[in-house]
mmCIF file of C-alpha atoms in Angstrom:
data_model
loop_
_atom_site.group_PDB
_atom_site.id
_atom_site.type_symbol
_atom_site.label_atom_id
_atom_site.label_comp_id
_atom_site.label_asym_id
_atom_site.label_seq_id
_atom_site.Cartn_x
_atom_site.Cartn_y
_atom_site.Cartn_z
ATOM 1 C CA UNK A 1 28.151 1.013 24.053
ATOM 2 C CA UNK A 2 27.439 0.493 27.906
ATOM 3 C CA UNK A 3 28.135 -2.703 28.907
ATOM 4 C CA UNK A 4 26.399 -4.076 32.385
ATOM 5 C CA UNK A 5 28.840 -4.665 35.134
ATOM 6 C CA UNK A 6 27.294 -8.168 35.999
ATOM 7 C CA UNK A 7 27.734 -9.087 32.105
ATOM 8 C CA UNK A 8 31.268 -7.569 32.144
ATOM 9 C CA UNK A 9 32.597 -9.877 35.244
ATOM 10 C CA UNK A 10 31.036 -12.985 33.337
ATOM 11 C CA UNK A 11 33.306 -12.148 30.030
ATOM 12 C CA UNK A 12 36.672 -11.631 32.442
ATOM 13 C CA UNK A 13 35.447 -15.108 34.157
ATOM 14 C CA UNK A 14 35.013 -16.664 30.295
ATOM 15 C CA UNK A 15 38.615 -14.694 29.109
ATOM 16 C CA UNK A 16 40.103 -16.591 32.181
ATOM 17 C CA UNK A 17 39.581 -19.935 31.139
ATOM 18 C CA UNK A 18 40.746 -19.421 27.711
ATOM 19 C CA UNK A 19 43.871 -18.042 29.092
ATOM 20 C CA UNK A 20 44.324 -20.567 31.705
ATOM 21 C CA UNK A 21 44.550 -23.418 29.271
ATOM 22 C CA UNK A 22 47.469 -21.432 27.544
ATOM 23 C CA UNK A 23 49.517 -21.745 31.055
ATOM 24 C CA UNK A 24 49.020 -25.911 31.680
ATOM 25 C CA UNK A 25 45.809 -28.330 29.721
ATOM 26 C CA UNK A 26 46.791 -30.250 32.544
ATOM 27 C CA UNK A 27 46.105 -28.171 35.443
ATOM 28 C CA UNK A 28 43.545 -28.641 38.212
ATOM 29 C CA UNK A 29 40.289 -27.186 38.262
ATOM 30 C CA UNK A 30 41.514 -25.301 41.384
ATOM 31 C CA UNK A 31 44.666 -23.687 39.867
ATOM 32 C CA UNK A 32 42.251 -23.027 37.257
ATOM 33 C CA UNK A 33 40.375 -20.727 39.599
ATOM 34 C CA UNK A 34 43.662 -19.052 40.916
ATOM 35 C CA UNK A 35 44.679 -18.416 37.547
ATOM 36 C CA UNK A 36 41.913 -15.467 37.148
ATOM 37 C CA UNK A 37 43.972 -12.812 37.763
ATOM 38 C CA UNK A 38 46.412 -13.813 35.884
ATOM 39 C CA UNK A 39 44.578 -14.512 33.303
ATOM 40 C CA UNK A 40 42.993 -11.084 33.382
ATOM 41 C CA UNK A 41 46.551 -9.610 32.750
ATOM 42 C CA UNK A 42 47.447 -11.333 30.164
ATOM 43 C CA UNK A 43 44.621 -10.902 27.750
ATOM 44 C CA UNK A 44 46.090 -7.230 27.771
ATOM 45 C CA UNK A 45 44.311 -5.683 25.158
ATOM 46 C CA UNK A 46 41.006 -7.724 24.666
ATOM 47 C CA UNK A 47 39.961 -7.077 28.483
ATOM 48 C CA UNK A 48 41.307 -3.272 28.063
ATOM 49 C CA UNK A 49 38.882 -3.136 24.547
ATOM 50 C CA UNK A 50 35.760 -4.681 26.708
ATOM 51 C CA UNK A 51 36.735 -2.408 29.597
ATOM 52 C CA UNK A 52 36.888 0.806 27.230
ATOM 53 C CA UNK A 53 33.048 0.096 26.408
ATOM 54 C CA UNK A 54 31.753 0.041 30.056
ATOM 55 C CA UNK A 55 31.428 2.810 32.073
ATOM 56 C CA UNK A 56 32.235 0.706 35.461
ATOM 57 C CA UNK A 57 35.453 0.659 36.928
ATOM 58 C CA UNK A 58 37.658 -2.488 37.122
ATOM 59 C CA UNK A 59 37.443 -5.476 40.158
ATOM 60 C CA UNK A 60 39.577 -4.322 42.985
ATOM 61 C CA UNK A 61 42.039 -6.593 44.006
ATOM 62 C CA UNK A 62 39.593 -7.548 46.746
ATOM 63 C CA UNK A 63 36.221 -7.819 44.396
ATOM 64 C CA UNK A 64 38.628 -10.006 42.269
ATOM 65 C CA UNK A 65 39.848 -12.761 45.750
ATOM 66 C CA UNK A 66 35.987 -12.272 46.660
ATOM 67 C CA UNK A 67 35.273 -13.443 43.320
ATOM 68 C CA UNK A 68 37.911 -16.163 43.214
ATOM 69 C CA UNK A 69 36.367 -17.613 46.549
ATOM 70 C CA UNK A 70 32.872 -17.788 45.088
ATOM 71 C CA UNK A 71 34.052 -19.879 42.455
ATOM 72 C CA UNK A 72 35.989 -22.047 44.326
ATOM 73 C CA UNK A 73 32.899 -22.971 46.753
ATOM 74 C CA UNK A 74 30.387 -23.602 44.163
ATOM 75 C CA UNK A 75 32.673 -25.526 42.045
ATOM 76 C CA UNK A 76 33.774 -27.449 45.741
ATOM 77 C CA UNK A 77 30.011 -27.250 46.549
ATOM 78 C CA UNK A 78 28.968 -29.184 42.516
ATOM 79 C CA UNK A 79 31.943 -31.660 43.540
ATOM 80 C CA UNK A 80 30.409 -32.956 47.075
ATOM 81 C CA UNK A 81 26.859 -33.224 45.693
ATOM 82 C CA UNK A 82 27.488 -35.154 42.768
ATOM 83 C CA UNK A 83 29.467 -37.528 45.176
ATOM 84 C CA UNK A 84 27.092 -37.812 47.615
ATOM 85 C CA UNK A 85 24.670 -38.431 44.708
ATOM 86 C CA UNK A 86 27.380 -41.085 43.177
ATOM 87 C CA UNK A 87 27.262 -42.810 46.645
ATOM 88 C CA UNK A 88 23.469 -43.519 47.038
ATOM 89 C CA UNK A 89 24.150 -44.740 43.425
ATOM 90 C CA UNK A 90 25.775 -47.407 44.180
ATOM 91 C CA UNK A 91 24.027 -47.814 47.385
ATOM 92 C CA UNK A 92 20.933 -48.556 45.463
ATOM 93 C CA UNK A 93 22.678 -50.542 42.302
ATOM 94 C CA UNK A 94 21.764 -48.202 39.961
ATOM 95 C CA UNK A 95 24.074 -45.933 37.463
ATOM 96 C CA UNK A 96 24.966 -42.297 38.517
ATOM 97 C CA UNK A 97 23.663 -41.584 34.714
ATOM 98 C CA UNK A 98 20.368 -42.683 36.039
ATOM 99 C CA UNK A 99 20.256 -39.083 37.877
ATOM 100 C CA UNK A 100 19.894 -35.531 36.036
ATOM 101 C CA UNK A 101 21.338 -32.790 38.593
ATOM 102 C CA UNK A 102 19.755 -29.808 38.270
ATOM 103 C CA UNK A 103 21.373 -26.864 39.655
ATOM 104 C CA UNK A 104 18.863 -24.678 41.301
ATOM 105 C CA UNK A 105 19.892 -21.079 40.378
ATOM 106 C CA UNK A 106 16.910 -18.837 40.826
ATOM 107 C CA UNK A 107 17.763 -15.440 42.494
ATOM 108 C CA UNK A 108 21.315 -16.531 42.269
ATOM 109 C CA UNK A 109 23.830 -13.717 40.212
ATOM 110 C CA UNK A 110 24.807 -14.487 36.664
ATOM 111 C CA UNK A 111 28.438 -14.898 37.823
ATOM 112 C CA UNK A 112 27.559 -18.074 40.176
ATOM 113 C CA UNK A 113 26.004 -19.582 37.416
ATOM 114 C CA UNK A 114 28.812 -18.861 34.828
ATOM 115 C CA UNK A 115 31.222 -20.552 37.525
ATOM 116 C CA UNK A 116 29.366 -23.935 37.821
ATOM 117 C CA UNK A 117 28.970 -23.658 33.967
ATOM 118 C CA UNK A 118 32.763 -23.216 33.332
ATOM 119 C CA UNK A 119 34.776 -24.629 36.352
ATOM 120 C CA UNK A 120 32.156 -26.871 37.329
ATOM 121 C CA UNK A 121 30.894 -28.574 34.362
ATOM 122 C CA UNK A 122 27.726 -28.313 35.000
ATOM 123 C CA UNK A 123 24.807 -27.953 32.110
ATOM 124 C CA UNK A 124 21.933 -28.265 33.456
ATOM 125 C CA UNK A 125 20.249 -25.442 35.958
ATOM 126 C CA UNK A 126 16.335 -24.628 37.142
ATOM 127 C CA UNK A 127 14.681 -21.533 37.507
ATOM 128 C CA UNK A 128 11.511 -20.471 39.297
ATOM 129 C CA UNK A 129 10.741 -17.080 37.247
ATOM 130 C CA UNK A 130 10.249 -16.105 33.580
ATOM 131 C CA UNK A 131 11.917 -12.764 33.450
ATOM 132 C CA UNK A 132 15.300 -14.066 35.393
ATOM 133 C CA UNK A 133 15.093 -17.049 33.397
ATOM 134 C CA UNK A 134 14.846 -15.210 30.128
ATOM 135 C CA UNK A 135 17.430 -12.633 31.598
ATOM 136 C CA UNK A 136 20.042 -15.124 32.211
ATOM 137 C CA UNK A 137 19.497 -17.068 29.204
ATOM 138 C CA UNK A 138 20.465 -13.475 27.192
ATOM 139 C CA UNK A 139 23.314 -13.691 29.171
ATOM 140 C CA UNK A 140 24.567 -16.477 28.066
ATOM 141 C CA UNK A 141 24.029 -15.227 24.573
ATOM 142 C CA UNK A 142 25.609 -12.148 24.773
ATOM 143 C CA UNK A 143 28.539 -13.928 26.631
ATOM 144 C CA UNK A 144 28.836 -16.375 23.520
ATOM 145 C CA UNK A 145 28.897 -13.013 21.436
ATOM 146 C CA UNK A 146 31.903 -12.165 23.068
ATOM 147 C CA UNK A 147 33.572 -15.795 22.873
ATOM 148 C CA UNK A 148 35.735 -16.743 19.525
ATOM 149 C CA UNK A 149 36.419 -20.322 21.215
ATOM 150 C CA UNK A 150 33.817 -22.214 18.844
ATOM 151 C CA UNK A 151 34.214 -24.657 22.198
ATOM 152 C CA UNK A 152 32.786 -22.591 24.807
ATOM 153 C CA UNK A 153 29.297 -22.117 23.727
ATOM 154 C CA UNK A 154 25.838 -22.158 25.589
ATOM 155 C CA UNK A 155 24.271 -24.473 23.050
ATOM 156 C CA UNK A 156 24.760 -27.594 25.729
ATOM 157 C CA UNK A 157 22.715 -25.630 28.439
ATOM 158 C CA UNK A 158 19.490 -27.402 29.150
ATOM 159 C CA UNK A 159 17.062 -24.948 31.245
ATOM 160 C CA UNK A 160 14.100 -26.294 33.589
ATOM 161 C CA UNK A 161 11.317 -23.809 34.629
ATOM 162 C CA UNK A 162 10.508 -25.598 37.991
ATOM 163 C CA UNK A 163 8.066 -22.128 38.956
ATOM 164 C CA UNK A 164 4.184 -21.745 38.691
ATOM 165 C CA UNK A 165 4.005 -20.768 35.316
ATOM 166 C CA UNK A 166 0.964 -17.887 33.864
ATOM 167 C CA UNK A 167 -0.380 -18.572 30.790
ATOM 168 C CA UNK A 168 0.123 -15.109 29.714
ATOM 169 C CA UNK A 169 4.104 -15.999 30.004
ATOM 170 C CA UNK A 170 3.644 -18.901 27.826
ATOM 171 C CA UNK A 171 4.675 -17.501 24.631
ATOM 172 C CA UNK A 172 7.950 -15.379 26.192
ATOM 173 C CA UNK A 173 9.052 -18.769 27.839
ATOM 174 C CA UNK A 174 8.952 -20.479 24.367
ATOM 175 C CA UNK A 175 9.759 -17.772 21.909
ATOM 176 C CA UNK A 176 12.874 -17.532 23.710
ATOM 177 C CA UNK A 177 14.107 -20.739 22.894
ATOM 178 C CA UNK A 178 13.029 -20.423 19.345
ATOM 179 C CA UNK A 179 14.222 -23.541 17.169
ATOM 180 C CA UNK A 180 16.065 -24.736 19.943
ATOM 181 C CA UNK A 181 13.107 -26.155 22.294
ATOM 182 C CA UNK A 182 15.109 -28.839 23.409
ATOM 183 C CA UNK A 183 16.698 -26.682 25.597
ATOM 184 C CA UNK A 184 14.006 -25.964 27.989
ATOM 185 C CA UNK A 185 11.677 -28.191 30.148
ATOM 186 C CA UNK A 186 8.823 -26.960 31.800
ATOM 187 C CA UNK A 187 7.842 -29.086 35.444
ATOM 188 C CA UNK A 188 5.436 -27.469 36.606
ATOM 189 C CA UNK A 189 2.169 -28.447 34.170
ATOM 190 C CA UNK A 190 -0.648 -28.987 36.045
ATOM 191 C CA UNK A 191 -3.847 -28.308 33.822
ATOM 192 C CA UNK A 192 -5.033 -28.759 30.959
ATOM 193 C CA UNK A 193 -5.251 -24.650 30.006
ATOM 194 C CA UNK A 194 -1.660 -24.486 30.450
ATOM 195 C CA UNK A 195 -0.996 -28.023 28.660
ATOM 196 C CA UNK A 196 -2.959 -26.489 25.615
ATOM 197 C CA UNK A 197 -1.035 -22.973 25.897
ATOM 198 C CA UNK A 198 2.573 -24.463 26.055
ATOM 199 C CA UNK A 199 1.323 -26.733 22.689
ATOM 200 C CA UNK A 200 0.153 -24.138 20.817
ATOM 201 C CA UNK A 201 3.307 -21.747 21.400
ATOM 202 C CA UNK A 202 5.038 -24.155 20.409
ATOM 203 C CA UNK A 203 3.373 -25.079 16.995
ATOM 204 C CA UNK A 204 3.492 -21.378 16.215
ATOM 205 C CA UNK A 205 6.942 -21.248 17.236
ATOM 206 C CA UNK A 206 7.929 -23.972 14.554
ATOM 207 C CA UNK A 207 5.856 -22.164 11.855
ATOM 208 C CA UNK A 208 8.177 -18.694 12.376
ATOM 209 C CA UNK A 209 11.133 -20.845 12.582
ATOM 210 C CA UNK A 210 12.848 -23.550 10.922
ATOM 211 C CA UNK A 211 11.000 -26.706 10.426
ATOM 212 C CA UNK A 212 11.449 -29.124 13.223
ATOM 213 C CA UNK A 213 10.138 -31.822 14.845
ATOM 214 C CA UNK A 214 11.510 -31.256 18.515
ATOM 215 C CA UNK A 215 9.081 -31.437 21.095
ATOM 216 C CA UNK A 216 8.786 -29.273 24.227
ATOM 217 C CA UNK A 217 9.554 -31.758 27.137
ATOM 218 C CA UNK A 218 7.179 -31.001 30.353
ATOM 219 C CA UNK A 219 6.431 -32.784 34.019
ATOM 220 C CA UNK A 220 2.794 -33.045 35.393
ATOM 221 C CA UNK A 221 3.094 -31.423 38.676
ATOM 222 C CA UNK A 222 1.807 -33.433 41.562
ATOM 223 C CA UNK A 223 0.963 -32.771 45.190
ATOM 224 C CA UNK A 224 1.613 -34.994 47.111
ATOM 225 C CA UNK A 225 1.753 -33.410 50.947
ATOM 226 C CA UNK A 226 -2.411 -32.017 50.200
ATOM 227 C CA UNK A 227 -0.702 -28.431 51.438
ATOM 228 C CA UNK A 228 -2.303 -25.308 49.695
ATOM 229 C CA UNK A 229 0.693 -23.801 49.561
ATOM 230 C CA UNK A 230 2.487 -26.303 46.872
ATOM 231 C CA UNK A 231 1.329 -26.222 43.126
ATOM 232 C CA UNK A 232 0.371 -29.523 41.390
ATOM 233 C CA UNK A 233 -2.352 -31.771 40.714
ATOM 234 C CA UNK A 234 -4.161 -33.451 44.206
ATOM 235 C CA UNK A 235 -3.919 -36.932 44.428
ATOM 236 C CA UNK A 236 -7.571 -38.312 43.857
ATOM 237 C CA UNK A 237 -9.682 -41.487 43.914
ATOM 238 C CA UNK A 238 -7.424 -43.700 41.240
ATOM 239 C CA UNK A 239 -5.470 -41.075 40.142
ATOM 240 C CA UNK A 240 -8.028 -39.272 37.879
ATOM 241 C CA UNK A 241 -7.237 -36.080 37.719
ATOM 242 C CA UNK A 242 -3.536 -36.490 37.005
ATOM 243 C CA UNK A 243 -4.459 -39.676 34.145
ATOM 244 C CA UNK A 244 -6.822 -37.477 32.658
ATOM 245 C CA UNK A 245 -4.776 -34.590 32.197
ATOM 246 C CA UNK A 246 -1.656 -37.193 31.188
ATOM 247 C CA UNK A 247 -4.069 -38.617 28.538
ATOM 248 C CA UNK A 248 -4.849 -35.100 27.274
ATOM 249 C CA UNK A 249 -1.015 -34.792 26.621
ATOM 250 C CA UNK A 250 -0.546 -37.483 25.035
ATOM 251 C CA UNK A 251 -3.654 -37.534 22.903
ATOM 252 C CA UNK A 252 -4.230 -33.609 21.984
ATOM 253 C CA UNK A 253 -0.985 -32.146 22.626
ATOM 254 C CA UNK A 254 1.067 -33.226 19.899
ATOM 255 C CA UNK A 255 4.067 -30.312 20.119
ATOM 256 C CA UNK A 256 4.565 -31.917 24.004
ATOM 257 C CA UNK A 257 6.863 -34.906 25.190
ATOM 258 C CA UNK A 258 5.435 -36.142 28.599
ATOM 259 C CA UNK A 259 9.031 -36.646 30.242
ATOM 260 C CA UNK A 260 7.322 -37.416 33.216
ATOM 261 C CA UNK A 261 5.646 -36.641 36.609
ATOM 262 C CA UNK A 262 7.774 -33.991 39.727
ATOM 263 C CA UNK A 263 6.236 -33.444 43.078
ATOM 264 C CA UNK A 264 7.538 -30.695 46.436
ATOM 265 C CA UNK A 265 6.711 -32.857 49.055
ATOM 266 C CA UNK A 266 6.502 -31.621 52.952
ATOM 267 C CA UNK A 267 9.307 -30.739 54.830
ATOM 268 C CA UNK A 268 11.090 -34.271 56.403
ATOM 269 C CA UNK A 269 8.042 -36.322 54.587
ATOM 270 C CA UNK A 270 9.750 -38.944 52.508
ATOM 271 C CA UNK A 271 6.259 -40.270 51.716
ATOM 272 C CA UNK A 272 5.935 -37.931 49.428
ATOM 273 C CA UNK A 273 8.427 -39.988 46.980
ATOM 274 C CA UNK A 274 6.325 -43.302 47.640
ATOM 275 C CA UNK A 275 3.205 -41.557 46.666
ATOM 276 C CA UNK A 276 4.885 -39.796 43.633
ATOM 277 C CA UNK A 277 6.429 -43.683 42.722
ATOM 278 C CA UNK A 278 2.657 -44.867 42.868
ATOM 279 C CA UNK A 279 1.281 -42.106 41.073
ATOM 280 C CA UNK A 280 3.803 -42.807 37.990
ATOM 281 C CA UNK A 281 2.894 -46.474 38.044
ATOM 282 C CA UNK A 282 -0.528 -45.917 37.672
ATOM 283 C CA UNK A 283 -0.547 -43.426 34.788
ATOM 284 C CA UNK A 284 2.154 -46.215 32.875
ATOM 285 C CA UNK A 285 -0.037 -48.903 33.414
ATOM 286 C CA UNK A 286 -3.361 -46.602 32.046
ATOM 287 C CA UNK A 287 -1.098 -45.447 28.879
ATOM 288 C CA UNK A 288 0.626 -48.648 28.046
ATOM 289 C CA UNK A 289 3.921 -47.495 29.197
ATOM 290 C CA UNK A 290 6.995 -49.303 30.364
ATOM 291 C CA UNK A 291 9.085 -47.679 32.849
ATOM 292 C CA UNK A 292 9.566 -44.700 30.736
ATOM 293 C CA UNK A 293 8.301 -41.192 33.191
ATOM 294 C CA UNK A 294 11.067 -39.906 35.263
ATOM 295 C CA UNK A 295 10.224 -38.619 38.657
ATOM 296 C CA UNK A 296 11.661 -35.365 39.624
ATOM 297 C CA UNK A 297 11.902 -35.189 43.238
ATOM 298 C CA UNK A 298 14.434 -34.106 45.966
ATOM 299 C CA UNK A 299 15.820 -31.115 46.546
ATOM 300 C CA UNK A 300 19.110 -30.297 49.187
ATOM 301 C CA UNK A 301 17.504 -31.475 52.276
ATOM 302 C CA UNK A 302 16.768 -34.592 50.805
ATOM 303 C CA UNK A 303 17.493 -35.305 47.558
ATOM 304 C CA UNK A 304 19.458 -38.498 48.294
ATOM 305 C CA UNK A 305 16.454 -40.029 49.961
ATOM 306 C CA UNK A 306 14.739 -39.409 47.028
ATOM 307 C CA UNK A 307 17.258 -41.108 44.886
ATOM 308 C CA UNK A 308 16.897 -43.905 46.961
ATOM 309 C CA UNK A 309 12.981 -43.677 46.430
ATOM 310 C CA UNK A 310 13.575 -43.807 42.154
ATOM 311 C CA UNK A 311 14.025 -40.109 41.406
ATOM 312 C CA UNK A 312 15.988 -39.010 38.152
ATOM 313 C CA UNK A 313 15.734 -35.810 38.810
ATOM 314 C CA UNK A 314 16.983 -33.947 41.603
ATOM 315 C CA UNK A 315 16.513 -30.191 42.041
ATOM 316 C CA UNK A 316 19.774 -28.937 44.110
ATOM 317 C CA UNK A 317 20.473 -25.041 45.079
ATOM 318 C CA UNK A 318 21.224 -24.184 48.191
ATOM 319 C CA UNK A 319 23.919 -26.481 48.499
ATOM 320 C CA UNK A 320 25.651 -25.842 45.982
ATOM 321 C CA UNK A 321 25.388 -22.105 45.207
ATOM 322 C CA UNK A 322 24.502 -21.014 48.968
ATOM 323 C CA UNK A 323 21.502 -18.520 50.183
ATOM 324 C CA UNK A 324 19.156 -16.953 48.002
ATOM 325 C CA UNK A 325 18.550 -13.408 47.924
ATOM 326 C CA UNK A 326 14.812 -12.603 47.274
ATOM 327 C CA UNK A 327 15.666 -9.111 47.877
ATOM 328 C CA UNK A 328 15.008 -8.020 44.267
ATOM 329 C CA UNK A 329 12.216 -10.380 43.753
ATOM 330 C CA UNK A 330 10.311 -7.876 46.473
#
């Protein structure tokens, strides 16, 4: 059985941690990190088993410090933004629980993710594409395959599709979460085609699978900057286009949770979070709700103005896991 090398690293990185708790439970998440090689010596014969099935060679002591040093900056990386987002917390009186980090990972390797997932704690990451979504999400499963620690699962991993999505994607998106459709939110609805697609995936979903009454939790995409670049719903006369198709969710989509409205405003235009803030208000007051949409807005260059502005949901990549490579997405 051939084993991929990318899928290989990720099982060393989750042997590590198992290992490292053997050495000190009260260790620092940085000696944690140094402990990977280590750790990869003393799982001895596990690690040798795994190796025997791949046809790749092991990490060099260099691929191995390279490795080490990638960890170490995203998990440094997850550590200053959820302090910077603690900080305009308290700057604006509210509760750092009021803000859902999600960790932008699309065209990021499976390895960066597995390090904010295991030395950084982090559970919740976005993705702009089905197939790398999908891919990574396999990962994870395969990875769990691998893992007898019944506490190191991928069962906590919440996944946000933050890309334009095709309807003829739909059903790979939601098939792949099977009876676990609490796991994924979709934030980038922004018609009523795709509205009725994602519901009726879903209902067939639940009919193959267990019974269950989760609902598939989606934003309305808004634009708010008019560009024709950015996806989303224009901002017309009294709201109408985006109430409509908010109605329509509410009313006809029954297997959908309206969590609640995300915009990608202009570069260095913070009005984009006072239009999105007016926007929500609106469609509350038209459906008789009571400060219950979130507002997903604010990525790296500004997320923490868009904290300040009322978002609960901040899309963060760059900064924490460094430049993308859309090399392979040519």
């Amino acid at each position: 059985m051939f084993i991929p090398k990318r899928v290989l690293t990720a099982i060393l990185l989750s042997s590590s941690v198992r290992c490292s708790r053997s050495f000190s439970t009260a260790a620092s998440r940085d000696t944690k990190v140094h402990h990977f090689r280590l750790a990869n010596n003393c799982q001895g014969r596990s690690i040798r088993t795994v190796m025997s099935l791949s046809s790749d060679k092991s990490m060099s002591d260099a691929e191995t410090s390279e490795q080490d040093e990638t960890v170490s900056r995203i998990v440094n990386n997850l550590e200053n933004v959820r302090n910077r987002i603690q900080a305009v917390c308290a700057q604006s009186d509210r509760s750092v629980d009021s803000v859902r980090l999600v960790a932008v990972s699309k065209t990021q390797p499976f390895e960066s993710l597995l390090a904010a997932y295991q030395h950084g704690n982090q559970r919740v990451f976005g993705e702009n594409y089905v197939q790398e979504l999908l891919d990574k999400v396999q990962h994870f499963s395969q990875l769990q395959q691998q893992d007898d620690d019944d506490n190191n699962n991928n069962n906590n991993i919440t996944w946000h599709f933050i890309g334009t999505l095709q309807s003829n994607k739909v059903n790979a998106i939601v098939s792949a979460f099977g009876d676990k459709m609490d796991q994924l939110v979709i934030e980038t609805v922004a018609s009523v085609k795709l509205a009725n697609k994602l519901n009726s995936a879903v209902a067939s979903q639940q009919q193959q699978s267990a019974p269950s009454n989760s609902k598939l939790k989606i934003f309305i995409q808004v634009n708010t900057s008019g560009e024709a670049s950015k996806g989303g719903l224009e901002i017309d006369e009294n709201y109408a286009s985006i109430l409509s198709l908010c109605k329509h969710v509410r009313d006809e989509c029954l297997h959908l949770r309206l969590m609640g409205l995300m915009t990608i405003g202009a570069p260095n235009d913070d009005n984009a979070f006072d239009k999105l803030k007016h926007c929500r208000e609106a469609v509350e007051r038209e459906l008789g709700l009571r400060d219950t949409l979130e507002l997903s807005m604010g990525m790296s260059d500004d997320f923490e103005t868009a904290i300040a502005k009322g978002s609960t949901n901040v899309r963060v990549g760059s900064t924490i896991f460094g430049a993308r490579n859309y090399s392979s997405k040519q």
